Short mmCIF file of C-alpha atoms and ligand atoms in Angstrom, two decimals:
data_model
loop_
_atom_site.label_atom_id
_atom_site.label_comp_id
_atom_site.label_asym_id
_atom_site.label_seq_id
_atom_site.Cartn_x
_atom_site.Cartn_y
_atom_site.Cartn_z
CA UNK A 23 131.91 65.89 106.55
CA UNK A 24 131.34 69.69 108.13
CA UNK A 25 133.50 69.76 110.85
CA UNK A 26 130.70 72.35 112.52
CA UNK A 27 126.94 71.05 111.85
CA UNK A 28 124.82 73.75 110.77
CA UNK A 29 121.52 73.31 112.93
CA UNK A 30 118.07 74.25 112.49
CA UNK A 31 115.44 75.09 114.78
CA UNK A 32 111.56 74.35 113.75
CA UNK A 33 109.12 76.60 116.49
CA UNK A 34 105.26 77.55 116.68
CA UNK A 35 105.37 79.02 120.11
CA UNK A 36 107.02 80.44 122.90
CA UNK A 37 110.54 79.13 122.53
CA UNK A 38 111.87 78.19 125.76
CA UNK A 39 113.33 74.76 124.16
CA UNK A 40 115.06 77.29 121.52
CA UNK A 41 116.42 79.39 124.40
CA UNK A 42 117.62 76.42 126.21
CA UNK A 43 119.75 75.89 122.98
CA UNK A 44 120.74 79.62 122.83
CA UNK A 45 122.18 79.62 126.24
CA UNK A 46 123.88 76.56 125.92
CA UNK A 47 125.52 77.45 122.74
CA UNK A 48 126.36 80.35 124.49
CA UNK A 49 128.59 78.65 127.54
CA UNK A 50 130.35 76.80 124.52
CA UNK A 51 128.45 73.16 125.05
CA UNK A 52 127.30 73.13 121.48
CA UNK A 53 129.99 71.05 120.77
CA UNK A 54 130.36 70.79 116.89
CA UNK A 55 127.57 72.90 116.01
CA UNK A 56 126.17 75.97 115.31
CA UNK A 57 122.28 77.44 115.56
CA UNK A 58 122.21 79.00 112.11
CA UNK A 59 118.40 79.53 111.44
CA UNK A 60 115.24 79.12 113.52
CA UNK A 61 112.39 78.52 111.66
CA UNK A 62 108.74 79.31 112.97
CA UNK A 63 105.22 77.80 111.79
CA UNK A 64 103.71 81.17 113.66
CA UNK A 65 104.48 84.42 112.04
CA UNK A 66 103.63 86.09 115.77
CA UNK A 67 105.93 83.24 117.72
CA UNK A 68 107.58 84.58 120.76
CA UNK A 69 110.69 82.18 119.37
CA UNK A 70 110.68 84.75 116.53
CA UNK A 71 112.21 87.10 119.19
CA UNK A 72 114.33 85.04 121.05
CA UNK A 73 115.89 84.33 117.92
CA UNK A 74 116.14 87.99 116.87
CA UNK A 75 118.00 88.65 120.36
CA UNK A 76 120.69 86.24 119.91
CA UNK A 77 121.37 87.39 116.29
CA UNK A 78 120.26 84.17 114.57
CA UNK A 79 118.15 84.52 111.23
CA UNK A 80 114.56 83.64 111.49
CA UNK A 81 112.10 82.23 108.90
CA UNK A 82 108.33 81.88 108.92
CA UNK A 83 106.88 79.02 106.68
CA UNK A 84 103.28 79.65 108.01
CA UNK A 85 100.67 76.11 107.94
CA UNK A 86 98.17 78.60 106.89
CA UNK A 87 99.86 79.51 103.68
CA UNK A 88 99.65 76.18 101.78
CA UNK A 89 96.69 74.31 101.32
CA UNK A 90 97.42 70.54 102.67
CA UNK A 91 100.92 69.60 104.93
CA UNK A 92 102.21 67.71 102.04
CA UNK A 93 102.82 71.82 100.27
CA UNK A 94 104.23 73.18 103.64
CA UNK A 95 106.22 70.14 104.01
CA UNK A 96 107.73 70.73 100.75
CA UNK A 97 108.39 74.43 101.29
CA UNK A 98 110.04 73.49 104.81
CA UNK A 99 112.59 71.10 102.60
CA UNK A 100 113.16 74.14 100.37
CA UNK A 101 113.99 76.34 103.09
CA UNK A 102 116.38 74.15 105.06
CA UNK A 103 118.09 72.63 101.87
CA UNK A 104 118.58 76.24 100.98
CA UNK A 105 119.77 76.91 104.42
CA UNK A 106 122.73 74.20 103.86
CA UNK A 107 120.83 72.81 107.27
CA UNK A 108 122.44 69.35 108.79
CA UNK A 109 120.53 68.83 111.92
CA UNK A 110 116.70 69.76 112.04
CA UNK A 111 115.29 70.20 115.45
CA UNK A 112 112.01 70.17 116.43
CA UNK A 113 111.47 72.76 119.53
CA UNK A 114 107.89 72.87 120.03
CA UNK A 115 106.81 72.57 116.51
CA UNK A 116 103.18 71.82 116.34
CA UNK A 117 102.91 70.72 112.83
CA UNK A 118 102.89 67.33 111.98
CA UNK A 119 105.13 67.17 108.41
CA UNK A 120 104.64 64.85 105.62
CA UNK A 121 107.28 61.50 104.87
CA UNK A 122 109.24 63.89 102.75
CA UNK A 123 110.81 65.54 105.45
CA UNK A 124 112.05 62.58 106.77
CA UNK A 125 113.03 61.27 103.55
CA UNK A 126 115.34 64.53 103.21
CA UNK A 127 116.62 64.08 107.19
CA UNK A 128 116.79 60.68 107.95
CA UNK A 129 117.87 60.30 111.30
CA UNK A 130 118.87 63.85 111.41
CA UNK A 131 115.79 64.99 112.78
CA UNK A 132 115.35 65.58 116.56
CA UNK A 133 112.39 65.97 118.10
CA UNK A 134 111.58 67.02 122.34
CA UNK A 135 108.21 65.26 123.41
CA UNK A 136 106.85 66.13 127.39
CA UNK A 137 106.84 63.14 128.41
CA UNK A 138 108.39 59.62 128.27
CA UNK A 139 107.36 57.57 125.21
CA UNK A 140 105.82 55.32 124.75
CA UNK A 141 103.53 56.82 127.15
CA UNK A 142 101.20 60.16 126.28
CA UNK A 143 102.47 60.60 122.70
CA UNK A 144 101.34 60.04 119.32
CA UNK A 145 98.84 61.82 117.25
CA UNK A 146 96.82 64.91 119.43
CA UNK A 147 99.28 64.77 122.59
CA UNK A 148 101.10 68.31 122.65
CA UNK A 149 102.02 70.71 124.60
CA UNK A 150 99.79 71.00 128.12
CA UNK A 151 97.61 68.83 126.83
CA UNK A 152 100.41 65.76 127.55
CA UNK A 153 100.23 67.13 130.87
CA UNK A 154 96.67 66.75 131.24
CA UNK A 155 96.38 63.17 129.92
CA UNK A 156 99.36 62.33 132.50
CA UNK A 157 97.59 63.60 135.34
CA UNK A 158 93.86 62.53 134.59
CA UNK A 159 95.76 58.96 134.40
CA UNK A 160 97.34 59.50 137.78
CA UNK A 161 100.85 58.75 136.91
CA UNK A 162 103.70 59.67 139.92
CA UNK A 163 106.56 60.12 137.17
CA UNK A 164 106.37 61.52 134.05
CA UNK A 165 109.80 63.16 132.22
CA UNK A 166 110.71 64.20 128.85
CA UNK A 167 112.10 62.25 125.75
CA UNK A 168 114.52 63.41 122.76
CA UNK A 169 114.40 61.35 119.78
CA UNK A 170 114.69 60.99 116.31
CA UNK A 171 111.53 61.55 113.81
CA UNK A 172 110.66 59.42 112.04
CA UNK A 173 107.35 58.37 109.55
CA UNK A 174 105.39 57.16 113.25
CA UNK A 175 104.47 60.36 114.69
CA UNK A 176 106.62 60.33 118.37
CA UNK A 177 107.80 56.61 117.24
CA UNK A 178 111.57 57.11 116.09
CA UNK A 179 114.51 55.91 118.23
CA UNK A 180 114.87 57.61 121.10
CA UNK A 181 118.29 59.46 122.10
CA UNK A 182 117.53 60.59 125.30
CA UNK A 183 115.15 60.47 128.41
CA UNK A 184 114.59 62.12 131.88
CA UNK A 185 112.36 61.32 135.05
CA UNK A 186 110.40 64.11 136.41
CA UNK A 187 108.18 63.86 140.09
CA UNK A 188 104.84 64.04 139.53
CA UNK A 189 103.76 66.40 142.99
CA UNK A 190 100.18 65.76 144.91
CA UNK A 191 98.75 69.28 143.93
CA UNK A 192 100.42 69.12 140.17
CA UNK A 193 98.14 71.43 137.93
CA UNK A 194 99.14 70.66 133.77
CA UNK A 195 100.91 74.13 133.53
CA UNK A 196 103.28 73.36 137.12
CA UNK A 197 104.08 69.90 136.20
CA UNK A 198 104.68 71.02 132.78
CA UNK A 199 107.29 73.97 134.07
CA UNK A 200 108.90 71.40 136.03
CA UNK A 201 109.75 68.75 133.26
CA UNK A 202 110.52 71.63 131.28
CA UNK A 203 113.14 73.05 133.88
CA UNK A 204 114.43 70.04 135.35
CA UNK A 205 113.90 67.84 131.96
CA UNK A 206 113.53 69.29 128.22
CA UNK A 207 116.10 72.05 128.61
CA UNK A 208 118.35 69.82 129.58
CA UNK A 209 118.72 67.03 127.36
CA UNK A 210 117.76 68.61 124.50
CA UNK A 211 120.91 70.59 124.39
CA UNK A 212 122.67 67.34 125.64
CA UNK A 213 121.31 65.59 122.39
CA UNK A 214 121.88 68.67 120.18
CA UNK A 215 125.88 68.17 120.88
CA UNK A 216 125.94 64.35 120.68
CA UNK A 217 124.54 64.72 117.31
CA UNK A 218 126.87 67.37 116.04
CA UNK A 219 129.62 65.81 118.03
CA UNK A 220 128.90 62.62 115.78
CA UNK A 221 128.37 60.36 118.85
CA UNK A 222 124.46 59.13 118.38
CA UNK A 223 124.66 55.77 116.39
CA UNK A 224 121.39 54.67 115.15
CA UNK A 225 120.94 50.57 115.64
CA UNK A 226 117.39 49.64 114.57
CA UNK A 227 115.30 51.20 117.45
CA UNK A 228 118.57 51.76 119.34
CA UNK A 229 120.62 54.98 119.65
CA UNK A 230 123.75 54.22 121.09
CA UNK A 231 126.32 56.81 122.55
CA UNK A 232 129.39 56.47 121.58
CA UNK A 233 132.22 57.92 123.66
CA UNK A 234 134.17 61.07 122.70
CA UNK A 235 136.96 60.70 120.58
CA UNK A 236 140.34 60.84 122.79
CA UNK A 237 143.40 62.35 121.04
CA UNK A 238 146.43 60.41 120.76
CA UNK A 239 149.22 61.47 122.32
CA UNK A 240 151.25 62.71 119.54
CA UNK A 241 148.15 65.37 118.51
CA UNK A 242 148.62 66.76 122.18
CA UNK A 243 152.27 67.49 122.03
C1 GAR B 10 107.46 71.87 125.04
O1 GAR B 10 107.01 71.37 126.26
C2 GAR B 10 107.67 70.74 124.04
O2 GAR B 10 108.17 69.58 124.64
C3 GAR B 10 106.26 70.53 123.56
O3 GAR B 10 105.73 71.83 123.43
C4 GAR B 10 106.37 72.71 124.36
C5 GAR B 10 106.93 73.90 123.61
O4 GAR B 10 107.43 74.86 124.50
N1 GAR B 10 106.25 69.79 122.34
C6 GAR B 10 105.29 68.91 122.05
O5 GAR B 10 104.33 68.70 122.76
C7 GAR B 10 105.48 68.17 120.73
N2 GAR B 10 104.70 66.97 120.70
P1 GAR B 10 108.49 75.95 124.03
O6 GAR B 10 107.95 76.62 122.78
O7 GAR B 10 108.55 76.90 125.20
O8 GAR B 10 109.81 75.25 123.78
#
């Protein structure tokens, strides 16, 4: 096994997930891994940029440029298999991929959703539009989930979750900063390093986090 994971992120938009990642790669709590390609389904993705800043490569595979998902889902496999990619996440990536991605990953795909599954996911629940759903329904806590992808689009076993307020005069786009903020950019990361760290432990629908590996004594002297 690698001893440092070589991680790749799958955008279509702004990036603030990715960045989240960036910086905390950046105060060392990447622990057994390394960003070493972003790759965006937008060739105009803000992401793009982000990605440029902090000197990782970036890749467009472009929905538009292949005729059904099954083709781009292919290419994608190409590209990371290329890459030498162990860990796939999903940042804000608003394609939905084909079973051969998951074939090629299996549970080594991670995915951030806005909210906490089971509730306001699945197929057309994205972006503000969770958001909107969550509010229309009048919930008074909503969150963020990472978990693993699987064939049942936001249905794979979930690694991590986070409660987030829902306030009186919540518009989509303020309750969405907030579970961003308070919720996605911080277990993401957090889920990012269990993975590479080897500590997420997939039983049926159940991740389990396993504790970090002390060192014996005799390593430490
Ligand atoms: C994030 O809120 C992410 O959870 C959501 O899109 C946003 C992307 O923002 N993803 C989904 O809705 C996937 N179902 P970002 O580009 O700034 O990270």
């Amino acid at each position: 096994m690698r001893a440092v994971k070589r991680i790749a992120v799958l955008v279509s938009g702004g990036g603030t997930n990715l960045q989240a990642l960036i910086d905390a790669q950046r105060r060392g709590e990447i622990v057994g891994g390394e960003i070493a390609a972003v790759i965006s389904s937008k060739p105009g993705a803000y992401a793009l940029e982000r990605a440029r800043r902090a000197g990782i490569p970036g890749y467009v595979v472009s929905r538009k440029d292949y005729d059904t998902n099954q083709a781009m889902t292919a290419a994608l496999v190409d590209k990371l298999s290329g890459l030498d990619i162990d860990l796939v996440v999903l940042a804000g990536f608003m394609v939905i991929f084909t079973r051969e991605m998951v074939d090629a990953y299996p549970n080594a795909i991670l995915n951030v959703h806005p909210a906490l599954i089971p509730s306001f996911c699945g197929k057309g629940y994205y972006g503000l539009h969770v958001h909107e759903r969550a509010l229309e329904y009048g919930v008074k806590v909503s969150g963020a989930t990472v978990h693993f992808v699987s064939e049942e689009c936001d249905g794979g076993p979930i690694v991590l979750q986070k409660a987030v307020a829902v306030e009186e005069n919540d518009t989509p786009e303020t309750l969405q900063r907030r579970i961003m903020e308070q919720a996605e950019w911080v277990i993401l990361p957090r889920a990012v390093s269990l993975f590479c760290q080897g500590r997420l432990k997939v039983e049926g629908r159940t991740v389990r986090i396993l504790k970090p590996l002390n060192l014996s004594k005799e390593c430490l002297q």
